[in-house]
Amino acid sequence: MNRRRFAVALAAASALVLPLAACAPGDGTTASPEELSPLTAYLSAGWGGDLDQEEQQAKFEEQQKKIEELQAQCMAEQGFEYKPMDTTGGISYGGGEEWKPDDREWVSQYGYGMVNWPGRDAAPVEETESVDPNQDYVASLSESEQAAYYEALYGPSPTEEELNDDGSYEWNWETAGCSGWAQHELNGEDPWSSGEHQDLTDALNDFYTEMPNHPDLADLNAKWASCMADAGEPGFATQQEATDSISQELNAYYENQTEYIEDDPALDELGEREIALALVDLDCREKVDYRAQYQKVTYALEEQFVADHKAELDAFKADAEAGR
């Protein structure tokens, strides 16, 4: 699958998050099928979105336990000792705070939730300390044996040709050592990356890329943009551009940071700017009934997409659920 191309679809789909955020529960539970958008009801099967937080955590811990056991089996076959790690502990963060981008009190405090967000200052609570039971064994190996051990476990390091400009690379379970084999052995083929659903991937990419250009959404964004200009915030053609402007400024701030500065006035100023913009944005969304109108249009478009691609979506959902 062309992952770079499909990333376009995911980026486009992210534009739906703010207008529709209030449609999903904010208490940590999963949305019922009736609360999900027509497409999300299908696609959520691919990332476990139909499970609540406790179910997702239990599923993750059980999978990690099985992966560790498989890695130990594989490493033994490679001539190395490997003791499965206990991955059920780790660090947990205080959470459960509701994300309410359409609530005036919430927006007055957090804006879009970028510079500041609910639970930002909550300290992580360390439940258990994860200790690698293999560290003494690895330390007993020679330098060359250690290199062979880690290559057997994780596969060879990517070559310069395999690295992207940002330092990332295309992960392949077949070259990722025992860890890659264990993950594939347990989870099978990711339904997105198996190639079996390429036609659906292409159709989704086109759907999400073309959706913002739909005449009904273009008209809605034009009304919103006119309101923003009248309120002293011109230059935004779509609501997503307003949120992106703060994201871009925040990225630029962190890229220019050479050292950590506590209570940095520049960051505080950006946070104030974010809140001011988000409040004007909220006023204009309320004025043009943005969320309800956006949902009406996008749900209708999704329903048509589901009708046109039901067989492919049913096949994807079945594969995703079978891989649990």
PDB file of C-alpha atoms in Angstrom:
ATOM      1  CA  MET A   1       0.000   0.000   0.000  1.00  0.00           C
ATOM      2  CA  ASN A   2       1.179   3.529  -0.692  1.00  0.00           C
ATOM      3  CA  ARG A   3       1.247   4.768   2.887  1.00  0.00           C
ATOM      4  CA  ARG A   4       2.230   8.303   1.944  1.00  0.00           C
ATOM      5  CA  ARG A   5      -0.851   8.553  -0.263  1.00  0.00           C
ATOM      6  CA  PHE A   6      -3.183   7.108   2.351  1.00  0.00           C
ATOM      7  CA  ALA A   7      -1.781   9.596   4.878  1.00  0.00           C
ATOM      8  CA  VAL A   8      -3.468  12.282   2.799  1.00  0.00           C
ATOM      9  CA  ALA A   9      -6.791  10.642   3.482  1.00  0.00           C
ATOM     10  CA  LEU A  10      -6.146  10.465   7.207  1.00  0.00           C
ATOM     11  CA  ALA A  11      -5.055  14.094   7.309  1.00  0.00           C
ATOM     12  CA  ALA A  12      -8.184  15.117   5.453  1.00  0.00           C
ATOM     13  CA  ALA A  13     -10.307  13.002   7.753  1.00  0.00           C
ATOM     14  CA  SER A  14      -8.816  14.789  10.766  1.00  0.00           C
ATOM     15  CA  ALA A  15     -10.651  17.910   9.626  1.00  0.00           C
ATOM     16  CA  LEU A  16     -13.833  16.210  10.818  1.00  0.00           C
ATOM     17  CA  VAL A  17     -12.639  15.934  14.392  1.00  0.00           C
ATOM     18  CA  LEU A  18     -13.398  19.409  15.718  1.00  0.00           C
ATOM     19  CA  PRO A  19     -16.873  19.906  14.231  1.00  0.00           C
ATOM     20  CA  LEU A  20     -17.966  16.416  15.199  1.00  0.00           C
ATOM     21  CA  ALA A  21     -16.095  16.010  18.477  1.00  0.00           C
ATOM     22  CA  ALA A  22     -19.184  16.543  20.547  1.00  0.00           C
ATOM     23  CA  CYS A  23     -20.771  13.505  18.913  1.00  0.00           C
ATOM     24  CA  ALA A  24     -18.487  11.128  20.802  1.00  0.00           C
ATOM     25  CA  PRO A  25     -18.716  10.425  24.535  1.00  0.00           C
ATOM     26  CA  GLY A  26     -16.195  12.250  26.686  1.00  0.00           C
ATOM     27  CA  ASP A  27     -16.266   9.927  29.674  1.00  0.00           C
ATOM     28  CA  GLY A  28     -13.780   7.369  28.363  1.00  0.00           C
ATOM     29  CA  THR A  29     -16.445   4.997  27.108  1.00  0.00           C
ATOM     30  CA  THR A  30     -16.835   3.916  23.534  1.00  0.00           C
ATOM     31  CA  ALA A  31     -19.515   5.373  21.307  1.00  0.00           C
ATOM     32  CA  SER A  32     -22.425   3.124  20.445  1.00  0.00           C
ATOM     33  CA  PRO A  33     -22.959   2.234  16.783  1.00  0.00           C
ATOM     34  CA  GLU A  34     -25.779   4.793  16.702  1.00  0.00           C
ATOM     35  CA  GLU A  35     -23.358   7.564  17.840  1.00  0.00           C
ATOM     36  CA  LEU A  36     -20.718   6.818  15.217  1.00  0.00           C
ATOM     37  CA  SER A  37     -20.767   8.374  11.778  1.00  0.00           C
ATOM     38  CA  PRO A  38     -21.707   5.974   8.944  1.00  0.00           C
ATOM     39  CA  LEU A  39     -18.081   5.444   7.897  1.00  0.00           C
ATOM     40  CA  THR A  40     -16.603   5.453  11.384  1.00  0.00           C
ATOM     41  CA  ALA A  41     -18.904   2.588  12.314  1.00  0.00           C
ATOM     42  CA  TYR A  42     -16.981   0.524   9.758  1.00  0.00           C
ATOM     43  CA  LEU A  43     -13.463   1.929  10.040  1.00  0.00           C
ATOM     44  CA  SER A  44     -13.312   1.915  13.846  1.00  0.00           C
ATOM     45  CA  ALA A  45     -12.954  -1.871  13.653  1.00  0.00           C
ATOM     46  CA  GLY A  46      -9.491  -1.262  12.204  1.00  0.00           C
ATOM     47  CA  TRP A  47      -8.176   0.490  15.311  1.00  0.00           C
ATOM     48  CA  GLY A  48     -10.344  -0.943  18.088  1.00  0.00           C
ATOM     49  CA  GLY A  49     -12.465   2.190  18.310  1.00  0.00           C
ATOM     50  CA  ASP A  50     -15.498   0.106  19.263  1.00  0.00           C
ATOM     51  CA  LEU A  51     -13.843  -0.937  22.539  1.00  0.00           C
ATOM     52  CA  ASP A  52     -13.922   1.195  25.683  1.00  0.00           C
ATOM     53  CA  GLN A  53     -10.698   2.201  27.440  1.00  0.00           C
ATOM     54  CA  GLU A  54     -10.677  -0.718  29.878  1.00  0.00           C
ATOM     55  CA  GLU A  55     -11.289  -3.209  27.073  1.00  0.00           C
ATOM     56  CA  GLN A  56      -8.550  -1.644  24.955  1.00  0.00           C
ATOM     57  CA  GLN A  57      -6.102  -1.737  27.875  1.00  0.00           C
ATOM     58  CA  ALA A  58      -6.926  -5.376  28.659  1.00  0.00           C
ATOM     59  CA  LYS A  59      -6.582  -6.286  24.984  1.00  0.00           C
ATOM     60  CA  PHE A  60      -3.244  -4.488  24.740  1.00  0.00           C
ATOM     61  CA  GLU A  61      -1.805  -6.156  27.847  1.00  0.00           C
ATOM     62  CA  GLU A  62      -2.885  -9.622  26.719  1.00  0.00           C
ATOM     63  CA  GLN A  63      -1.389  -9.064  23.274  1.00  0.00           C
ATOM     64  CA  GLN A  64       1.892  -7.811  24.744  1.00  0.00           C
ATOM     65  CA  LYS A  65       2.122 -10.857  26.998  1.00  0.00           C
ATOM     66  CA  LYS A  66       1.664 -13.209  24.036  1.00  0.00           C
ATOM     67  CA  ILE A  67       4.158 -11.238  21.931  1.00  0.00           C
ATOM     68  CA  GLU A  68       6.784 -11.523  24.677  1.00  0.00           C
ATOM     69  CA  GLU A  69       6.238 -15.283  24.867  1.00  0.00           C
ATOM     70  CA  LEU A  70       6.572 -15.618  21.094  1.00  0.00           C
ATOM     71  CA  GLN A  71       9.745 -13.513  21.124  1.00  0.00           C
ATOM     72  CA  ALA A  72      11.241 -15.849  23.726  1.00  0.00           C
ATOM     73  CA  GLN A  73      10.406 -18.839  21.523  1.00  0.00           C
ATOM     74  CA  CYS A  74      11.957 -17.199  18.471  1.00  0.00           C
ATOM     75  CA  MET A  75      15.107 -16.067  20.303  1.00  0.00           C
ATOM     76  CA  ALA A  76      15.646 -19.587  21.654  1.00  0.00           C
ATOM     77  CA  GLU A  77      15.531 -20.863  18.083  1.00  0.00           C
ATOM     78  CA  GLN A  78      18.204 -18.265  17.238  1.00  0.00           C
ATOM     79  CA  GLY A  79      20.411 -19.585  20.060  1.00  0.00           C
ATOM     80  CA  PHE A  80      19.787 -16.804  22.585  1.00  0.00           C
ATOM     81  CA  GLU A  81      18.145 -16.665  25.974  1.00  0.00           C
ATOM     82  CA  TYR A  82      15.195 -14.341  26.296  1.00  0.00           C
ATOM     83  CA  LYS A  83      12.902 -13.956  29.278  1.00  0.00           C
ATOM     84  CA  PRO A  84       9.475 -12.415  28.560  1.00  0.00           C
ATOM     85  CA  MET A  85       9.107  -8.949  30.046  1.00  0.00           C
ATOM     86  CA  ASP A  86       6.189  -8.029  32.279  1.00  0.00           C
ATOM     87  CA  THR A  87       4.521  -5.220  30.355  1.00  0.00           C
ATOM     88  CA  THR A  88       1.367  -4.865  32.474  1.00  0.00           C
ATOM     89  CA  GLY A  89       2.772  -2.040  34.604  1.00  0.00           C
ATOM     90  CA  GLY A  90       4.290   1.142  33.297  1.00  0.00           C
ATOM     91  CA  ILE A  91       3.047   4.689  33.617  1.00  0.00           C
ATOM     92  CA  SER A  92      -0.516   5.904  33.707  1.00  0.00           C
ATOM     93  CA  TYR A  93      -1.733   9.459  33.465  1.00  0.00           C
ATOM     94  CA  GLY A  94      -4.719  11.045  35.049  1.00  0.00           C
ATOM     95  CA  GLY A  95      -7.353  11.190  32.332  1.00  0.00           C
ATOM     96  CA  GLY A  96     -11.012  11.040  31.579  1.00  0.00           C
ATOM     97  CA  GLU A  97     -11.286  14.815  31.173  1.00  0.00           C
ATOM     98  CA  GLU A  98     -13.897  15.587  28.598  1.00  0.00           C
ATOM     99  CA  TRP A  99     -12.840  17.280  25.361  1.00  0.00           C
ATOM    100  CA  LYS A 100     -15.462  19.986  24.776  1.00  0.00           C
ATOM    101  CA  PRO A 101     -14.487  22.241  21.838  1.00  0.00           C
ATOM    102  CA  ASP A 102     -18.066  23.532  21.564  1.00  0.00           C
ATOM    103  CA  ASP A 103     -18.370  24.530  25.222  1.00  0.00           C
ATOM    104  CA  ARG A 104     -17.668  28.222  25.849  1.00  0.00           C
ATOM    105  CA  GLU A 105     -16.244  27.735  29.333  1.00  0.00           C
ATOM    106  CA  TRP A 106     -13.894  25.002  28.075  1.00  0.00           C
ATOM    107  CA  VAL A 107     -12.775  27.050  25.068  1.00  0.00           C
ATOM    108  CA  SER A 108     -12.215  30.084  27.314  1.00  0.00           C
ATOM    109  CA  GLN A 109      -9.736  27.992  29.293  1.00  0.00           C
ATOM    110  CA  TYR A 110      -8.074  25.834  26.618  1.00  0.00           C
ATOM    111  CA  GLY A 111      -8.834  27.340  23.199  1.00  0.00           C
ATOM    112  CA  TYR A 112      -8.299  24.436  20.808  1.00  0.00           C
ATOM    113  CA  GLY A 113      -6.463  22.434  23.465  1.00  0.00           C
ATOM    114  CA  MET A 114      -3.000  22.894  21.923  1.00  0.00           C
ATOM    115  CA  VAL A 115      -0.914  25.097  24.225  1.00  0.00           C
ATOM    116  CA  ASN A 116      -2.957  24.041  27.237  1.00  0.00           C
ATOM    117  CA  TRP A 117      -5.277  21.070  27.577  1.00  0.00           C
ATOM    118  CA  PRO A 118      -7.204  19.197  30.275  1.00  0.00           C
ATOM    119  CA  GLY A 119      -4.882  17.187  32.484  1.00  0.00           C
ATOM    120  CA  ARG A 120      -1.741  18.866  31.131  1.00  0.00           C
ATOM    121  CA  ASP A 121      -0.362  19.534  34.597  1.00  0.00           C
ATOM    122  CA  ALA A 122      -1.378  16.153  36.028  1.00  0.00           C
ATOM    123  CA  ALA A 123       1.761  14.342  37.147  1.00  0.00           C
ATOM    124  CA  PRO A 124       2.295  10.836  35.792  1.00  0.00           C
ATOM    125  CA  VAL A 125       1.768   8.152  38.392  1.00  0.00           C
ATOM    126  CA  GLU A 126       4.267   5.345  38.188  1.00  0.00           C
ATOM    127  CA  GLU A 127       2.436   2.155  39.034  1.00  0.00           C
ATOM    128  CA  THR A 128       5.258  -0.316  38.658  1.00  0.00           C
ATOM    129  CA  GLU A 129       8.819  -0.074  37.465  1.00  0.00           C
ATOM    130  CA  SER A 130       9.442  -2.186  34.391  1.00  0.00           C
ATOM    131  CA  VAL A 131      12.732  -4.047  34.698  1.00  0.00           C
ATOM    132  CA  ASP A 132      14.235  -5.892  31.759  1.00  0.00           C
ATOM    133  CA  PRO A 133      14.879  -9.453  33.026  1.00  0.00           C
ATOM    134  CA  ASN A 134      17.401  -9.910  30.207  1.00  0.00           C
ATOM    135  CA  GLN A 135      19.816  -7.133  31.142  1.00  0.00           C
ATOM    136  CA  ASP A 136      22.213  -9.349  33.136  1.00  0.00           C
ATOM    137  CA  TYR A 137      22.290 -11.934  30.361  1.00  0.00           C
ATOM    138  CA  VAL A 138      22.949  -9.303  27.683  1.00  0.00           C
ATOM    139  CA  ALA A 139      25.681  -7.733  29.821  1.00  0.00           C
ATOM    140  CA  SER A 140      27.422 -11.111  29.996  1.00  0.00           C
ATOM    141  CA  LEU A 141      27.753 -11.242  26.196  1.00  0.00           C
ATOM    142  CA  SER A 142      30.676  -9.890  24.233  1.00  0.00           C
ATOM    143  CA  GLU A 143      30.206  -6.759  22.144  1.00  0.00           C
ATOM    144  CA  SER A 144      29.784  -8.762  18.949  1.00  0.00           C
ATOM    145  CA  GLU A 145      27.401 -11.186  20.665  1.00  0.00           C
ATOM    146  CA  GLN A 146      25.312  -8.264  21.921  1.00  0.00           C
ATOM    147  CA  ALA A 147      25.080  -6.884  18.391  1.00  0.00           C
ATOM    148  CA  ALA A 148      23.955 -10.290  17.145  1.00  0.00           C
ATOM    149  CA  TYR A 149      21.452 -10.550  20.013  1.00  0.00           C
ATOM    150  CA  TYR A 150      19.792  -7.227  19.192  1.00  0.00           C
ATOM    151  CA  GLU A 151      19.800  -7.947  15.477  1.00  0.00           C
ATOM    152  CA  ALA A 152      18.075 -11.259  16.151  1.00  0.00           C
ATOM    153  CA  LEU A 153      15.543  -9.504  18.354  1.00  0.00           C
ATOM    154  CA  TYR A 154      14.867  -6.372  16.282  1.00  0.00           C
ATOM    155  CA  GLY A 155      16.412  -7.029  12.886  1.00  0.00           C
ATOM    156  CA  PRO A 156      19.259  -5.120  11.226  1.00  0.00           C
ATOM    157  CA  SER A 157      19.388  -1.327  11.433  1.00  0.00           C
ATOM    158  CA  PRO A 158      17.942   0.385   8.342  1.00  0.00           C
ATOM    159  CA  THR A 159      20.439   1.525   5.733  1.00  0.00           C
ATOM    160  CA  GLU A 160      20.764   5.157   4.664  1.00  0.00           C
ATOM    161  CA  GLU A 161      18.850   4.313   1.506  1.00  0.00           C
ATOM    162  CA  GLU A 162      15.947   2.980   3.576  1.00  0.00           C
ATOM    163  CA  LEU A 163      15.701   6.098   5.750  1.00  0.00           C
ATOM    164  CA  ASN A 164      13.332   8.918   4.851  1.00  0.00           C
ATOM    165  CA  ASP A 165      14.394  12.548   5.101  1.00  0.00           C
ATOM    166  CA  ASP A 166      12.867  12.797   8.593  1.00  0.00           C
ATOM    167  CA  GLY A 167      14.735   9.708   9.831  1.00  0.00           C
ATOM    168  CA  SER A 168      11.721   7.404   9.652  1.00  0.00           C
ATOM    169  CA  TYR A 169      11.583   4.252   7.547  1.00  0.00           C
ATOM    170  CA  GLU A 170       9.110   1.699   6.248  1.00  0.00           C
ATOM    171  CA  TRP A 171       8.779  -0.963   8.950  1.00  0.00           C
ATOM    172  CA  ASN A 172       8.545  -4.523   7.644  1.00  0.00           C
ATOM    173  CA  TRP A 173       7.868  -7.392  10.015  1.00  0.00           C
ATOM    174  CA  GLU A 174       9.887  -9.741   7.813  1.00  0.00           C
ATOM    175  CA  THR A 175      13.094  -7.767   8.503  1.00  0.00           C
ATOM    176  CA  ALA A 176      12.272  -6.806  12.101  1.00  0.00           C
ATOM    177  CA  GLY A 177      13.742  -9.876  13.790  1.00  0.00           C
ATOM    178  CA  CYS A 178      11.904 -11.877  16.412  1.00  0.00           C
ATOM    179  CA  SER A 179       9.889  -8.863  17.533  1.00  0.00           C
ATOM    180  CA  GLY A 180       8.481  -8.398  14.034  1.00  0.00           C
ATOM    181  CA  TRP A 181       7.811 -12.106  13.641  1.00  0.00           C
ATOM    182  CA  ALA A 182       6.022 -12.247  17.006  1.00  0.00           C
ATOM    183  CA  GLN A 183       3.788  -9.308  16.181  1.00  0.00           C
ATOM    184  CA  HIS A 184       2.876 -10.760  12.810  1.00  0.00           C
ATOM    185  CA  GLU A 185       2.356 -14.229  14.247  1.00  0.00           C
ATOM    186  CA  LEU A 186      -0.130 -12.828  16.757  1.00  0.00           C
ATOM    187  CA  ASN A 187      -1.861 -10.126  14.780  1.00  0.00           C
ATOM    188  CA  GLY A 188      -1.567 -11.399  11.224  1.00  0.00           C
ATOM    189  CA  GLU A 189      -1.687  -8.907   8.401  1.00  0.00           C
ATOM    190  CA  ASP A 190      -2.882  -5.404   9.201  1.00  0.00           C
ATOM    191  CA  PRO A 191      -5.998  -5.069   7.028  1.00  0.00           C
ATOM    192  CA  TRP A 192      -4.746  -1.675   5.826  1.00  0.00           C
ATOM    193  CA  SER A 193      -1.271  -2.832   4.886  1.00  0.00           C
ATOM    194  CA  SER A 194      -2.078  -6.284   3.527  1.00  0.00           C
ATOM    195  CA  GLY A 195      -2.888  -4.917   0.088  1.00  0.00           C
ATOM    196  CA  GLU A 196      -6.165  -6.841  -0.007  1.00  0.00           C
ATOM    197  CA  HIS A 197      -8.132  -3.627   0.532  1.00  0.00           C
ATOM    198  CA  GLN A 198      -6.223  -1.372  -1.853  1.00  0.00           C
ATOM    199  CA  ASP A 199      -9.357  -0.442  -3.834  1.00  0.00           C
ATOM    200  CA  LEU A 200     -11.058   0.654  -0.601  1.00  0.00           C
ATOM    201  CA  THR A 201      -7.957   2.569   0.471  1.00  0.00           C
ATOM    202  CA  ASP A 202      -7.877   4.443  -2.829  1.00  0.00           C
ATOM    203  CA  ALA A 203     -11.590   5.194  -2.652  1.00  0.00           C
ATOM    204  CA  LEU A 204     -11.282   6.514   0.906  1.00  0.00           C
ATOM    205  CA  ASN A 205      -8.319   8.652  -0.074  1.00  0.00           C
ATOM    206  CA  ASP A 206     -10.309  10.242  -2.889  1.00  0.00           C
ATOM    207  CA  PHE A 207     -13.398  10.624  -0.701  1.00  0.00           C
ATOM    208  CA  TYR A 208     -11.669  12.492   2.129  1.00  0.00           C
ATOM    209  CA  THR A 209      -9.569  14.570  -0.258  1.00  0.00           C
ATOM    210  CA  GLU A 210     -12.577  15.722  -2.265  1.00  0.00           C
ATOM    211  CA  MET A 211     -15.010  16.155   0.640  1.00  0.00           C
ATOM    212  CA  PRO A 212     -13.926  19.723   1.635  1.00  0.00           C
ATOM    213  CA  ASN A 213     -14.671  20.831  -1.938  1.00  0.00           C
ATOM    214  CA  HIS A 214     -18.284  19.707  -1.817  1.00  0.00           C
ATOM    215  CA  PRO A 215     -20.523  22.712  -2.685  1.00  0.00           C
ATOM    216  CA  ASP A 216     -22.544  22.474   0.540  1.00  0.00           C
ATOM    217  CA  LEU A 217     -19.394  22.501   2.683  1.00  0.00           C
ATOM    218  CA  ALA A 218     -17.848  25.258   0.578  1.00  0.00           C
ATOM    219  CA  ASP A 219     -20.947  27.386   1.165  1.00  0.00           C
ATOM    220  CA  LEU A 220     -20.880  26.666   4.905  1.00  0.00           C
ATOM    221  CA  ASN A 221     -17.191  27.564   5.160  1.00  0.00           C
ATOM    222  CA  ALA A 222     -17.787  30.770   3.194  1.00  0.00           C
ATOM    223  CA  LYS A 223     -20.432  31.867   5.709  1.00  0.00           C
ATOM    224  CA  TRP A 224     -18.133  31.013   8.592  1.00  0.00           C
ATOM    225  CA  ALA A 225     -15.173  32.834   6.976  1.00  0.00           C
ATOM    226  CA  SER A 226     -17.287  35.955   6.407  1.00  0.00           C
ATOM    227  CA  CYS A 227     -18.245  35.959  10.073  1.00  0.00           C
ATOM    228  CA  MET A 228     -14.592  35.559  11.098  1.00  0.00           C
ATOM    229  CA  ALA A 229     -13.534  38.482   8.886  1.00  0.00           C
ATOM    230  CA  ASP A 230     -16.284  40.679  10.318  1.00  0.00           C
ATOM    231  CA  ALA A 231     -15.040  39.773  13.826  1.00  0.00           C
ATOM    232  CA  GLY A 232     -11.454  40.807  13.041  1.00  0.00           C
ATOM    233  CA  GLU A 233     -10.054  37.396  12.075  1.00  0.00           C
ATOM    234  CA  PRO A 234      -9.747  37.480   8.281  1.00  0.00           C
ATOM    235  CA  GLY A 235      -7.691  35.188   6.077  1.00  0.00           C
ATOM    236  CA  PHE A 236      -9.208  31.811   6.937  1.00  0.00           C
ATOM    237  CA  ALA A 237     -11.069  30.021   4.156  1.00  0.00           C
ATOM    238  CA  THR A 238     -12.059  27.032   6.310  1.00  0.00           C
ATOM    239  CA  GLN A 239     -12.507  26.327   9.981  1.00  0.00           C
ATOM    240  CA  GLN A 240      -9.636  23.851   9.824  1.00  0.00           C
ATOM    241  CA  GLU A 241      -7.293  26.633   8.709  1.00  0.00           C
ATOM    242  CA  ALA A 242      -7.958  28.477  11.970  1.00  0.00           C
ATOM    243  CA  THR A 243      -6.933  25.498  14.093  1.00  0.00           C
ATOM    244  CA  ASP A 244      -3.987  24.779  11.793  1.00  0.00           C
ATOM    245  CA  SER A 245      -2.680  28.324  12.231  1.00  0.00           C
ATOM    246  CA  ILE A 246      -2.184  27.768  15.961  1.00  0.00           C
ATOM    247  CA  SER A 247      -0.686  24.327  15.367  1.00  0.00           C
ATOM    248  CA  GLN A 248       1.826  25.800  12.941  1.00  0.00           C
ATOM    249  CA  GLU A 249       2.798  28.578  15.356  1.00  0.00           C
ATOM    250  CA  LEU A 250       3.213  26.049  18.151  1.00  0.00           C
ATOM    251  CA  ASN A 251       5.385  23.814  15.966  1.00  0.00           C
ATOM    252  CA  ALA A 252       7.533  26.788  15.028  1.00  0.00           C
ATOM    253  CA  TYR A 253       7.901  27.702  18.700  1.00  0.00           C
ATOM    254  CA  TYR A 254       9.184  24.257  19.657  1.00  0.00           C
ATOM    255  CA  GLU A 255      11.447  24.016  16.609  1.00  0.00           C
ATOM    256  CA  ASN A 256      13.174  27.234  17.691  1.00  0.00           C
ATOM    257  CA  GLN A 257      13.599  26.151  21.319  1.00  0.00           C
ATOM    258  CA  THR A 258      17.194  25.468  22.304  1.00  0.00           C
ATOM    259  CA  GLU A 259      16.486  24.992  26.004  1.00  0.00           C
ATOM    260  CA  TYR A 260      13.518  24.429  28.258  1.00  0.00           C
ATOM    261  CA  ILE A 261      12.051  27.648  29.655  1.00  0.00           C
ATOM    262  CA  GLU A 262       9.513  27.289  32.445  1.00  0.00           C
ATOM    263  CA  ASP A 263       6.590  29.722  32.204  1.00  0.00           C
ATOM    264  CA  ASP A 264       7.910  31.127  28.924  1.00  0.00           C
ATOM    265  CA  PRO A 265       6.114  34.441  28.156  1.00  0.00           C
ATOM    266  CA  ALA A 266       6.234  33.641  24.426  1.00  0.00           C
ATOM    267  CA  LEU A 267       4.315  30.397  24.963  1.00  0.00           C
ATOM    268  CA  ASP A 268       1.875  32.137  27.294  1.00  0.00           C
ATOM    269  CA  GLU A 269       1.276  34.765  24.631  1.00  0.00           C
ATOM    270  CA  LEU A 270       0.578  32.078  22.034  1.00  0.00           C
ATOM    271  CA  GLY A 271      -1.821  30.420  24.465  1.00  0.00           C
ATOM    272  CA  GLU A 272      -3.712  33.686  24.869  1.00  0.00           C
ATOM    273  CA  ARG A 273      -3.800  34.125  21.099  1.00  0.00           C
ATOM    274  CA  GLU A 274      -5.140  30.589  20.735  1.00  0.00           C
ATOM    275  CA  ILE A 275      -7.966  31.210  23.192  1.00  0.00           C
ATOM    276  CA  ALA A 276      -8.898  34.517  21.554  1.00  0.00           C
ATOM    277  CA  LEU A 277      -9.029  32.946  18.089  1.00  0.00           C
ATOM    278  CA  ALA A 278     -10.900  29.877  19.299  1.00  0.00           C
ATOM    279  CA  LEU A 279     -13.560  32.030  20.970  1.00  0.00           C
ATOM    280  CA  VAL A 280     -14.166  34.030  17.779  1.00  0.00           C
ATOM    281  CA  ASP A 281     -14.237  30.728  15.893  1.00  0.00           C
ATOM    282  CA  LEU A 282     -16.801  29.367  18.354  1.00  0.00           C
ATOM    283  CA  ASP A 283     -18.951  32.489  17.989  1.00  0.00           C
ATOM    284  CA  CYS A 284     -18.971  32.092  14.218  1.00  0.00           C
ATOM    285  CA  ARG A 285     -19.641  28.362  14.343  1.00  0.00           C
ATOM    286  CA  GLU A 286     -22.617  29.020  16.576  1.00  0.00           C
ATOM    287  CA  LYS A 287     -23.837  31.829  14.320  1.00  0.00           C
ATOM    288  CA  VAL A 288     -23.884  29.648  11.175  1.00  0.00           C
ATOM    289  CA  ASP A 289     -24.875  26.443  13.043  1.00  0.00           C
ATOM    290  CA  TYR A 290     -21.588  25.003  11.804  1.00  0.00           C
ATOM    291  CA  ARG A 291     -21.433  21.680  13.615  1.00  0.00           C
ATOM    292  CA  ALA A 292     -24.986  20.593  12.849  1.00  0.00           C
ATOM    293  CA  GLN A 293     -24.740  21.643   9.211  1.00  0.00           C
ATOM    294  CA  TYR A 294     -21.300  20.079   8.793  1.00  0.00           C
ATOM    295  CA  GLN A 295     -22.532  16.828  10.285  1.00  0.00           C
ATOM    296  CA  LYS A 296     -25.635  16.821   8.100  1.00  0.00           C
ATOM    297  CA  VAL A 297     -23.560  17.166   4.930  1.00  0.00           C
ATOM    298  CA  THR A 298     -20.752  14.781   5.871  1.00  0.00           C
ATOM    299  CA  TYR A 299     -23.102  12.092   7.158  1.00  0.00           C
ATOM    300  CA  ALA A 300     -25.051  12.220   3.904  1.00  0.00           C
ATOM    301  CA  LEU A 301     -21.822  11.921   1.909  1.00  0.00           C
ATOM    302  CA  GLU A 302     -20.634   9.043   4.113  1.00  0.00           C
ATOM    303  CA  GLU A 303     -23.946   7.236   3.743  1.00  0.00           C
ATOM    304  CA  GLN A 304     -23.588   7.448  -0.026  1.00  0.00           C
ATOM    305  CA  PHE A 305     -19.991   6.207   0.196  1.00  0.00           C
ATOM    306  CA  VAL A 306     -21.107   3.256   2.335  1.00  0.00           C
ATOM    307  CA  ALA A 307     -23.850   2.424  -0.143  1.00  0.00           C
ATOM    308  CA  ASP A 308     -21.381   2.557  -3.034  1.00  0.00           C
ATOM    309  CA  HIS A 309     -18.677   0.501  -1.273  1.00  0.00           C
ATOM    310  CA  LYS A 310     -20.615  -1.697   1.146  1.00  0.00           C
ATOM    311  CA  ALA A 311     -19.086  -4.965  -0.039  1.00  0.00           C
ATOM    312  CA  GLU A 312     -15.529  -3.632   0.359  1.00  0.00           C
ATOM    313  CA  LEU A 313     -16.320  -2.123   3.779  1.00  0.00           C
ATOM    314  CA  ASP A 314     -17.928  -5.346   5.008  1.00  0.00           C
ATOM    315  CA  ALA A 315     -14.852  -7.290   3.907  1.00  0.00           C
ATOM    316  CA  PHE A 316     -12.517  -4.834   5.644  1.00  0.00           C
ATOM    317  CA  LYS A 317     -14.506  -4.924   8.880  1.00  0.00           C
ATOM    318  CA  ALA A 318     -14.584  -8.723   8.865  1.00  0.00           C
ATOM    319  CA  ASP A 319     -10.811  -8.907   8.380  1.00  0.00           C
ATOM    320  CA  ALA A 320     -10.173  -6.324  11.086  1.00  0.00           C
ATOM    321  CA  GLU A 321     -12.371  -8.094  13.620  1.00  0.00           C
ATOM    322  CA  ALA A 322     -10.893 -11.488  12.757  1.00  0.00           C
ATOM    323  CA  GLY A 323      -7.429 -10.156  13.570  1.00  0.00           C
ATOM    324  CA  ARG A 324      -8.262  -9.323  17.174  1.00  0.00           C
TER     325      ARG A 324
END
